[in-house]
Amino acid sequence: MSVLLLQLAGPLQSWGAASRFARRSTENAPTKSGLIGLLAAAQGRERSDDMSDLTALRFGVRIDQPGVRLRDYQTAHHGDTGEAMPVSERFYLADAVFLAAFEGDGALVEELHQALLVPVYLPYLGRRSCPPARPIPLGTAEHSLEAALSGHEWLAGEWYRRKRRSEPEVELGAWLDVRKGRTADHEQRDIPVSFDQAHRRYAMRGVEYTTVTVPNPRAVSRPSGFVHNPMDALGDE
């Protein structure tokens, strides 16, 4: 099995798994359906195309920098009548960074990697208004999904690394497709059966939560007897 590694970083991201009328929420981490959509767009697939080969890939995401949740209010008017539409709430993650990975057949994984290098449709982080701030493809590896998420370097921004410079190692949370024979820690409607705008359908996805520990390259050793002053961190903001 091969693993495709993706870096997801930008000023804003939004990964909704459930939307109700005028409220557009976001999960705390990228969704499998959102990233399958990103991969399919990079390949130039149409919304009505079969996505079963992509949904069969095992997916996981590591939270390298959780970001801050933001809420925005948007207004719109009907294109034909000019009447005002209901005010909608849109939720985003600001300054977040994630490492995502797809595990599967080596030929398909490499095909997806090449598509991301020269995408047919430009990728975005959940919504068209959320462009990436860094290159998304990080390459492929001959690892298991778990090994890929635990072995890759920490992707957090420099300011966030400095903020945690007292920690030689940092513990990061990760969500993965639940393995066979295990009980899911959480379930959400996150497997796209059809992206067709006339009849979108999603199936349930079981996920398991774990943590991984990675080294902090900006860690600073403290002399014995050092007492931490919380005010020192103010200069990093």
mmCIF file of C-alpha atoms in Angstrom:
data_model
loop_
_atom_site.group_PDB
_atom_site.id
_atom_site.type_symbol
_atom_site.label_atom_id
_atom_site.label_comp_id
_atom_site.label_asym_id
_atom_site.label_seq_id
_atom_site.Cartn_x
_atom_site.Cartn_y
_atom_site.Cartn_z
ATOM 1 C CA MET A 1 0.000 0.000 0.000
ATOM 2 C CA SER A 2 1.043 3.594 -0.690
ATOM 3 C CA VAL A 3 0.076 6.808 1.063
ATOM 4 C CA LEU A 4 -0.580 10.233 -0.477
ATOM 5 C CA LEU A 5 0.346 13.089 1.887
ATOM 6 C CA LEU A 6 -1.414 16.464 1.759
ATOM 7 C CA GLN A 7 -0.650 19.755 3.511
ATOM 8 C CA LEU A 8 -3.704 21.896 4.253
ATOM 9 C CA ALA A 9 -2.841 25.412 5.415
ATOM 10 C CA GLY A 10 -4.471 28.758 4.714
ATOM 11 C CA PRO A 11 -5.882 31.931 6.255
ATOM 12 C CA LEU A 12 -9.344 30.316 6.252
ATOM 13 C CA GLN A 13 -10.660 26.769 5.873
ATOM 14 C CA SER A 14 -14.172 25.373 6.134
ATOM 15 C CA TRP A 15 -15.015 21.671 6.160
ATOM 16 C CA GLY A 16 -18.728 21.148 6.591
ATOM 17 C CA ALA A 17 -20.225 17.730 7.205
ATOM 18 C CA ALA A 18 -23.732 19.017 7.901
ATOM 19 C CA SER A 19 -25.450 22.204 6.740
ATOM 20 C CA ARG A 20 -28.959 23.282 7.633
ATOM 21 C CA PHE A 21 -30.685 26.000 5.614
ATOM 22 C CA ALA A 22 -28.865 29.313 6.323
ATOM 23 C CA ARG A 23 -26.312 27.846 8.759
ATOM 24 C CA ARG A 24 -23.066 26.540 7.181
ATOM 25 C CA SER A 25 -20.916 24.934 9.848
ATOM 26 C CA THR A 26 -17.370 23.543 9.793
ATOM 27 C CA GLU A 27 -15.798 20.536 11.461
ATOM 28 C CA ASN A 28 -12.624 20.919 13.522
ATOM 29 C CA ALA A 29 -10.627 19.028 10.880
ATOM 30 C CA PRO A 30 -10.905 18.407 7.123
ATOM 31 C CA THR A 31 -13.564 15.903 6.064
ATOM 32 C CA LYS A 32 -13.036 12.902 3.827
ATOM 33 C CA SER A 33 -15.807 14.058 1.489
ATOM 34 C CA GLY A 34 -14.225 17.509 1.175
ATOM 35 C CA LEU A 35 -10.832 16.109 0.261
ATOM 36 C CA ILE A 36 -12.277 13.533 -2.137
ATOM 37 C CA GLY A 37 -13.908 16.484 -3.857
ATOM 38 C CA LEU A 38 -10.523 18.242 -3.995
ATOM 39 C CA LEU A 39 -8.849 15.163 -5.528
ATOM 40 C CA ALA A 40 -11.650 14.627 -8.043
ATOM 41 C CA ALA A 41 -11.465 18.280 -9.107
ATOM 42 C CA ALA A 42 -7.690 18.029 -9.559
ATOM 43 C CA GLN A 43 -8.288 15.074 -11.911
ATOM 44 C CA GLY A 44 -10.974 16.987 -13.803
ATOM 45 C CA ARG A 45 -13.837 14.665 -12.869
ATOM 46 C CA GLU A 46 -17.404 15.861 -13.212
ATOM 47 C CA ARG A 47 -19.778 15.918 -10.237
ATOM 48 C CA SER A 48 -21.826 13.094 -11.764
ATOM 49 C CA ASP A 49 -18.793 10.797 -12.206
ATOM 50 C CA ASP A 50 -18.291 7.644 -10.140
ATOM 51 C CA MET A 51 -16.186 8.312 -7.012
ATOM 52 C CA SER A 52 -16.121 4.787 -5.590
ATOM 53 C CA ASP A 53 -12.389 4.306 -6.223
ATOM 54 C CA LEU A 54 -11.680 7.430 -4.168
ATOM 55 C CA THR A 55 -14.096 6.638 -1.349
ATOM 56 C CA ALA A 56 -12.443 3.203 -0.998
ATOM 57 C CA LEU A 57 -9.139 4.848 -0.020
ATOM 58 C CA ARG A 58 -8.486 4.866 3.740
ATOM 59 C CA PHE A 59 -8.278 8.430 5.057
ATOM 60 C CA GLY A 60 -6.716 10.106 8.076
ATOM 61 C CA VAL A 61 -5.947 13.660 9.179
ATOM 62 C CA ARG A 62 -3.572 15.045 11.816
ATOM 63 C CA ILE A 63 -4.231 18.360 13.545
ATOM 64 C CA ASP A 64 -0.896 20.195 13.466
ATOM 65 C CA GLN A 65 -2.306 23.637 14.312
ATOM 66 C CA PRO A 66 -5.969 23.735 15.381
ATOM 67 C CA GLY A 67 -6.682 27.339 14.432
ATOM 68 C CA VAL A 68 -9.516 29.531 15.695
ATOM 69 C CA ARG A 69 -13.198 29.199 14.800
ATOM 70 C CA LEU A 70 -14.736 32.275 13.156
ATOM 71 C CA ARG A 71 -18.345 33.136 12.333
ATOM 72 C CA ASP A 72 -19.351 35.333 9.416
ATOM 73 C CA TYR A 73 -22.733 36.680 8.356
ATOM 74 C CA GLN A 74 -23.560 36.952 4.644
ATOM 75 C CA THR A 75 -26.409 38.550 2.758
ATOM 76 C CA ALA A 76 -27.647 37.954 -0.793
ATOM 77 C CA HIS A 77 -30.470 38.990 -3.107
ATOM 78 C CA HIS A 78 -32.525 36.838 -5.453
ATOM 79 C CA GLY A 79 -31.157 37.101 -8.994
ATOM 80 C CA ASP A 80 -34.591 37.400 -10.636
ATOM 81 C CA THR A 81 -36.731 39.318 -8.169
ATOM 82 C CA GLY A 82 -34.094 41.293 -6.257
ATOM 83 C CA GLU A 83 -35.677 40.266 -2.976
ATOM 84 C CA ALA A 84 -33.378 39.883 0.000
ATOM 85 C CA MET A 85 -32.528 36.310 0.953
ATOM 86 C CA PRO A 86 -32.256 35.228 4.610
ATOM 87 C CA VAL A 87 -29.022 36.208 6.331
ATOM 88 C CA SER A 88 -26.751 33.156 6.481
ATOM 89 C CA GLU A 89 -24.152 32.133 9.054
ATOM 90 C CA ARG A 90 -20.819 30.820 7.735
ATOM 91 C CA PHE A 91 -18.230 29.237 10.010
ATOM 92 C CA TYR A 92 -14.492 28.993 9.282
ATOM 93 C CA LEU A 93 -11.216 27.850 10.829
ATOM 94 C CA ALA A 94 -8.597 30.618 10.798
ATOM 95 C CA ASP A 95 -4.824 29.927 10.804
ATOM 96 C CA ALA A 96 -5.233 26.146 10.925
ATOM 97 C CA VAL A 97 -2.760 23.586 9.560
ATOM 98 C CA PHE A 98 -3.444 19.897 8.910
ATOM 99 C CA LEU A 99 -1.597 16.861 7.552
ATOM 100 C CA ALA A 100 -3.990 14.619 5.629
ATOM 101 C CA ALA A 101 -3.269 11.229 4.072
ATOM 102 C CA PHE A 102 -4.963 8.710 1.787
ATOM 103 C CA GLU A 103 -3.862 5.048 1.807
ATOM 104 C CA GLY A 104 -4.519 2.703 -1.106
ATOM 105 C CA ASP A 105 -3.300 1.134 -4.328
ATOM 106 C CA GLY A 106 0.049 2.531 -5.413
ATOM 107 C CA ALA A 107 -0.974 3.272 -9.006
ATOM 108 C CA LEU A 108 -4.049 5.277 -7.958
ATOM 109 C CA VAL A 109 -2.127 7.124 -5.235
ATOM 110 C CA GLU A 110 0.554 8.187 -7.734
ATOM 111 C CA GLU A 111 -2.103 9.214 -10.264
ATOM 112 C CA LEU A 112 -3.695 11.471 -7.661
ATOM 113 C CA HIS A 113 -0.315 12.931 -6.727
ATOM 114 C CA GLN A 114 0.400 13.849 -10.345
ATOM 115 C CA ALA A 115 -3.055 15.409 -10.680
ATOM 116 C CA LEU A 116 -2.407 17.653 -7.675
ATOM 117 C CA LEU A 117 0.858 18.855 -9.195
ATOM 118 C CA VAL A 118 -1.006 20.044 -12.327
ATOM 119 C CA PRO A 119 -4.690 20.252 -11.314
ATOM 120 C CA VAL A 120 -7.464 20.631 -13.872
ATOM 121 C CA TYR A 121 -9.477 22.726 -11.409
ATOM 122 C CA LEU A 122 -7.672 24.784 -8.783
ATOM 123 C CA PRO A 123 -7.970 23.338 -5.258
ATOM 124 C CA TYR A 124 -9.439 25.186 -2.300
ATOM 125 C CA LEU A 125 -9.815 24.389 1.380
ATOM 126 C CA GLY A 126 -13.473 23.449 1.667
ATOM 127 C CA ARG A 127 -14.950 26.553 -0.018
ATOM 128 C CA ARG A 128 -13.939 28.564 -3.072
ATOM 129 C CA SER A 129 -13.255 31.566 -0.825
ATOM 130 C CA CYS A 130 -10.543 29.581 1.032
ATOM 131 C CA PRO A 131 -7.386 29.300 -1.119
ATOM 132 C CA PRO A 132 -4.379 27.343 0.202
ATOM 133 C CA ALA A 133 -1.370 29.290 1.489
ATOM 134 C CA ARG A 134 1.119 26.454 0.896
ATOM 135 C CA PRO A 135 1.537 23.716 -1.732
ATOM 136 C CA ILE A 136 -0.928 20.903 -1.006
ATOM 137 C CA PRO A 137 0.905 17.781 -2.301
ATOM 138 C CA LEU A 138 3.721 16.538 -0.058
ATOM 139 C CA GLY A 139 4.472 13.413 -2.083
ATOM 140 C CA THR A 140 3.832 9.718 -1.562
ATOM 141 C CA ALA A 141 5.311 7.109 0.755
ATOM 142 C CA GLU A 142 5.304 3.339 1.119
ATOM 143 C CA HIS A 143 3.892 3.381 4.643
ATOM 144 C CA SER A 144 0.724 2.511 6.465
ATOM 145 C CA LEU A 145 -1.673 5.367 7.148
ATOM 146 C CA GLU A 146 -0.745 5.348 10.845
ATOM 147 C CA ALA A 147 3.004 5.407 10.132
ATOM 148 C CA ALA A 148 2.627 8.282 7.655
ATOM 149 C CA LEU A 149 0.719 10.447 10.126
ATOM 150 C CA SER A 150 3.079 9.730 13.021
ATOM 151 C CA GLY A 151 6.350 9.953 11.091
ATOM 152 C CA HIS A 152 5.994 13.227 9.188
ATOM 153 C CA GLU A 153 7.532 16.448 10.509
ATOM 154 C CA TRP A 154 5.364 18.963 12.349
ATOM 155 C CA LEU A 155 3.756 21.393 9.868
ATOM 156 C CA ALA A 156 2.669 24.157 12.262
ATOM 157 C CA GLY A 157 3.664 27.764 11.512
ATOM 158 C CA GLU A 158 6.827 29.237 12.966
ATOM 159 C CA TRP A 159 4.947 31.497 15.379
ATOM 160 C CA TYR A 160 2.981 28.527 16.712
ATOM 161 C CA ARG A 161 6.143 26.425 17.124
ATOM 162 C CA ARG A 162 7.779 29.229 19.107
ATOM 163 C CA LYS A 163 4.678 29.497 21.255
ATOM 164 C CA ARG A 164 5.277 25.887 22.315
ATOM 165 C CA ARG A 165 9.064 26.123 22.493
ATOM 166 C CA SER A 166 9.110 24.777 26.049
ATOM 167 C CA GLU A 167 7.948 21.374 24.684
ATOM 168 C CA PRO A 168 10.682 19.211 23.082
ATOM 169 C CA GLU A 169 7.886 17.011 21.737
ATOM 170 C CA VAL A 170 4.284 17.885 20.974
ATOM 171 C CA GLU A 171 1.248 15.621 21.075
ATOM 172 C CA LEU A 172 -1.085 15.975 18.085
ATOM 173 C CA GLY A 173 -4.582 14.587 17.669
ATOM 174 C CA ALA A 174 -5.546 12.560 14.598
ATOM 175 C CA TRP A 175 -8.780 11.157 13.132
ATOM 176 C CA LEU A 176 -8.633 8.040 10.929
ATOM 177 C CA ASP A 177 -11.102 5.789 9.139
ATOM 178 C CA VAL A 178 -11.940 3.105 11.674
ATOM 179 C CA ARG A 179 -10.141 -0.195 11.112
ATOM 180 C CA LYS A 180 -12.068 -3.416 10.577
ATOM 181 C CA GLY A 181 -13.050 -5.092 13.823
ATOM 182 C CA ARG A 182 -12.865 -1.864 15.836
ATOM 183 C CA THR A 183 -15.620 0.299 17.267
ATOM 184 C CA ALA A 184 -15.811 3.828 15.894
ATOM 185 C CA ASP A 185 -15.252 6.703 18.302
ATOM 186 C CA HIS A 186 -17.451 8.920 16.154
ATOM 187 C CA GLU A 187 -19.662 8.666 13.063
ATOM 188 C CA GLN A 188 -20.576 11.336 10.548
ATOM 189 C CA ARG A 189 -22.201 11.509 7.125
ATOM 190 C CA ASP A 190 -18.944 11.951 5.237
ATOM 191 C CA ILE A 191 -18.663 9.449 2.352
ATOM 192 C CA PRO A 192 -19.843 10.950 -0.958
ATOM 193 C CA VAL A 193 -22.147 8.621 -2.855
ATOM 194 C CA SER A 194 -22.887 11.377 -5.385
ATOM 195 C CA PHE A 195 -21.696 14.992 -5.775
ATOM 196 C CA ASP A 196 -24.396 15.624 -8.380
ATOM 197 C CA GLN A 197 -25.986 18.968 -7.489
ATOM 198 C CA ALA A 198 -29.414 17.623 -8.416
ATOM 199 C CA HIS A 199 -29.174 14.796 -5.905
ATOM 200 C CA ARG A 200 -26.249 14.899 -3.481
ATOM 201 C CA ARG A 201 -25.943 11.836 -1.264
ATOM 202 C CA TYR A 202 -23.543 10.894 1.524
ATOM 203 C CA ALA A 203 -23.081 7.692 3.514
ATOM 204 C CA MET A 204 -21.976 7.319 7.126
ATOM 205 C CA ARG A 205 -18.286 7.096 7.979
ATOM 206 C CA GLY A 206 -16.872 5.654 11.195
ATOM 207 C CA VAL A 207 -13.693 7.244 12.559
ATOM 208 C CA GLU A 208 -11.311 6.531 15.414
ATOM 209 C CA TYR A 209 -9.310 9.079 17.374
ATOM 210 C CA THR A 210 -5.661 8.740 18.329
ATOM 211 C CA THR A 211 -2.674 10.911 19.204
ATOM 212 C CA VAL A 212 0.857 11.005 17.826
ATOM 213 C CA THR A 213 3.998 12.631 19.211
ATOM 214 C CA VAL A 214 6.390 14.576 16.982
ATOM 215 C CA PRO A 215 9.582 16.539 17.766
ATOM 216 C CA ASN A 216 9.455 20.318 18.042
ATOM 217 C CA PRO A 217 12.360 21.808 16.032
ATOM 218 C CA ARG A 218 11.988 25.137 17.856
ATOM 219 C CA ALA A 219 12.218 23.673 21.364
ATOM 220 C CA VAL A 220 14.516 25.568 23.742
ATOM 221 C CA SER A 221 16.125 23.810 26.694
ATOM 222 C CA ARG A 222 15.706 25.589 30.021
ATOM 223 C CA PRO A 223 18.417 25.800 32.690
ATOM 224 C CA SER A 224 17.748 23.946 35.929
ATOM 225 C CA GLY A 225 15.751 26.015 38.365
ATOM 226 C CA PHE A 226 14.140 28.045 35.564
ATOM 227 C CA VAL A 227 10.664 29.370 36.410
ATOM 228 C CA HIS A 228 8.377 29.981 33.430
ATOM 229 C CA ASN A 229 6.859 33.459 33.159
ATOM 230 C CA PRO A 230 3.623 33.403 31.077
ATOM 231 C CA MET A 231 4.215 37.026 30.075
ATOM 232 C CA ASP A 232 7.265 35.948 28.018
ATOM 233 C CA ALA A 233 4.999 34.499 25.328
ATOM 234 C CA LEU A 234 3.404 37.901 24.608
ATOM 235 C CA GLY A 235 6.308 38.876 22.417
ATOM 236 C CA ASP A 236 5.570 36.002 20.038
ATOM 237 C CA GLU A 237 2.124 37.164 18.994
#
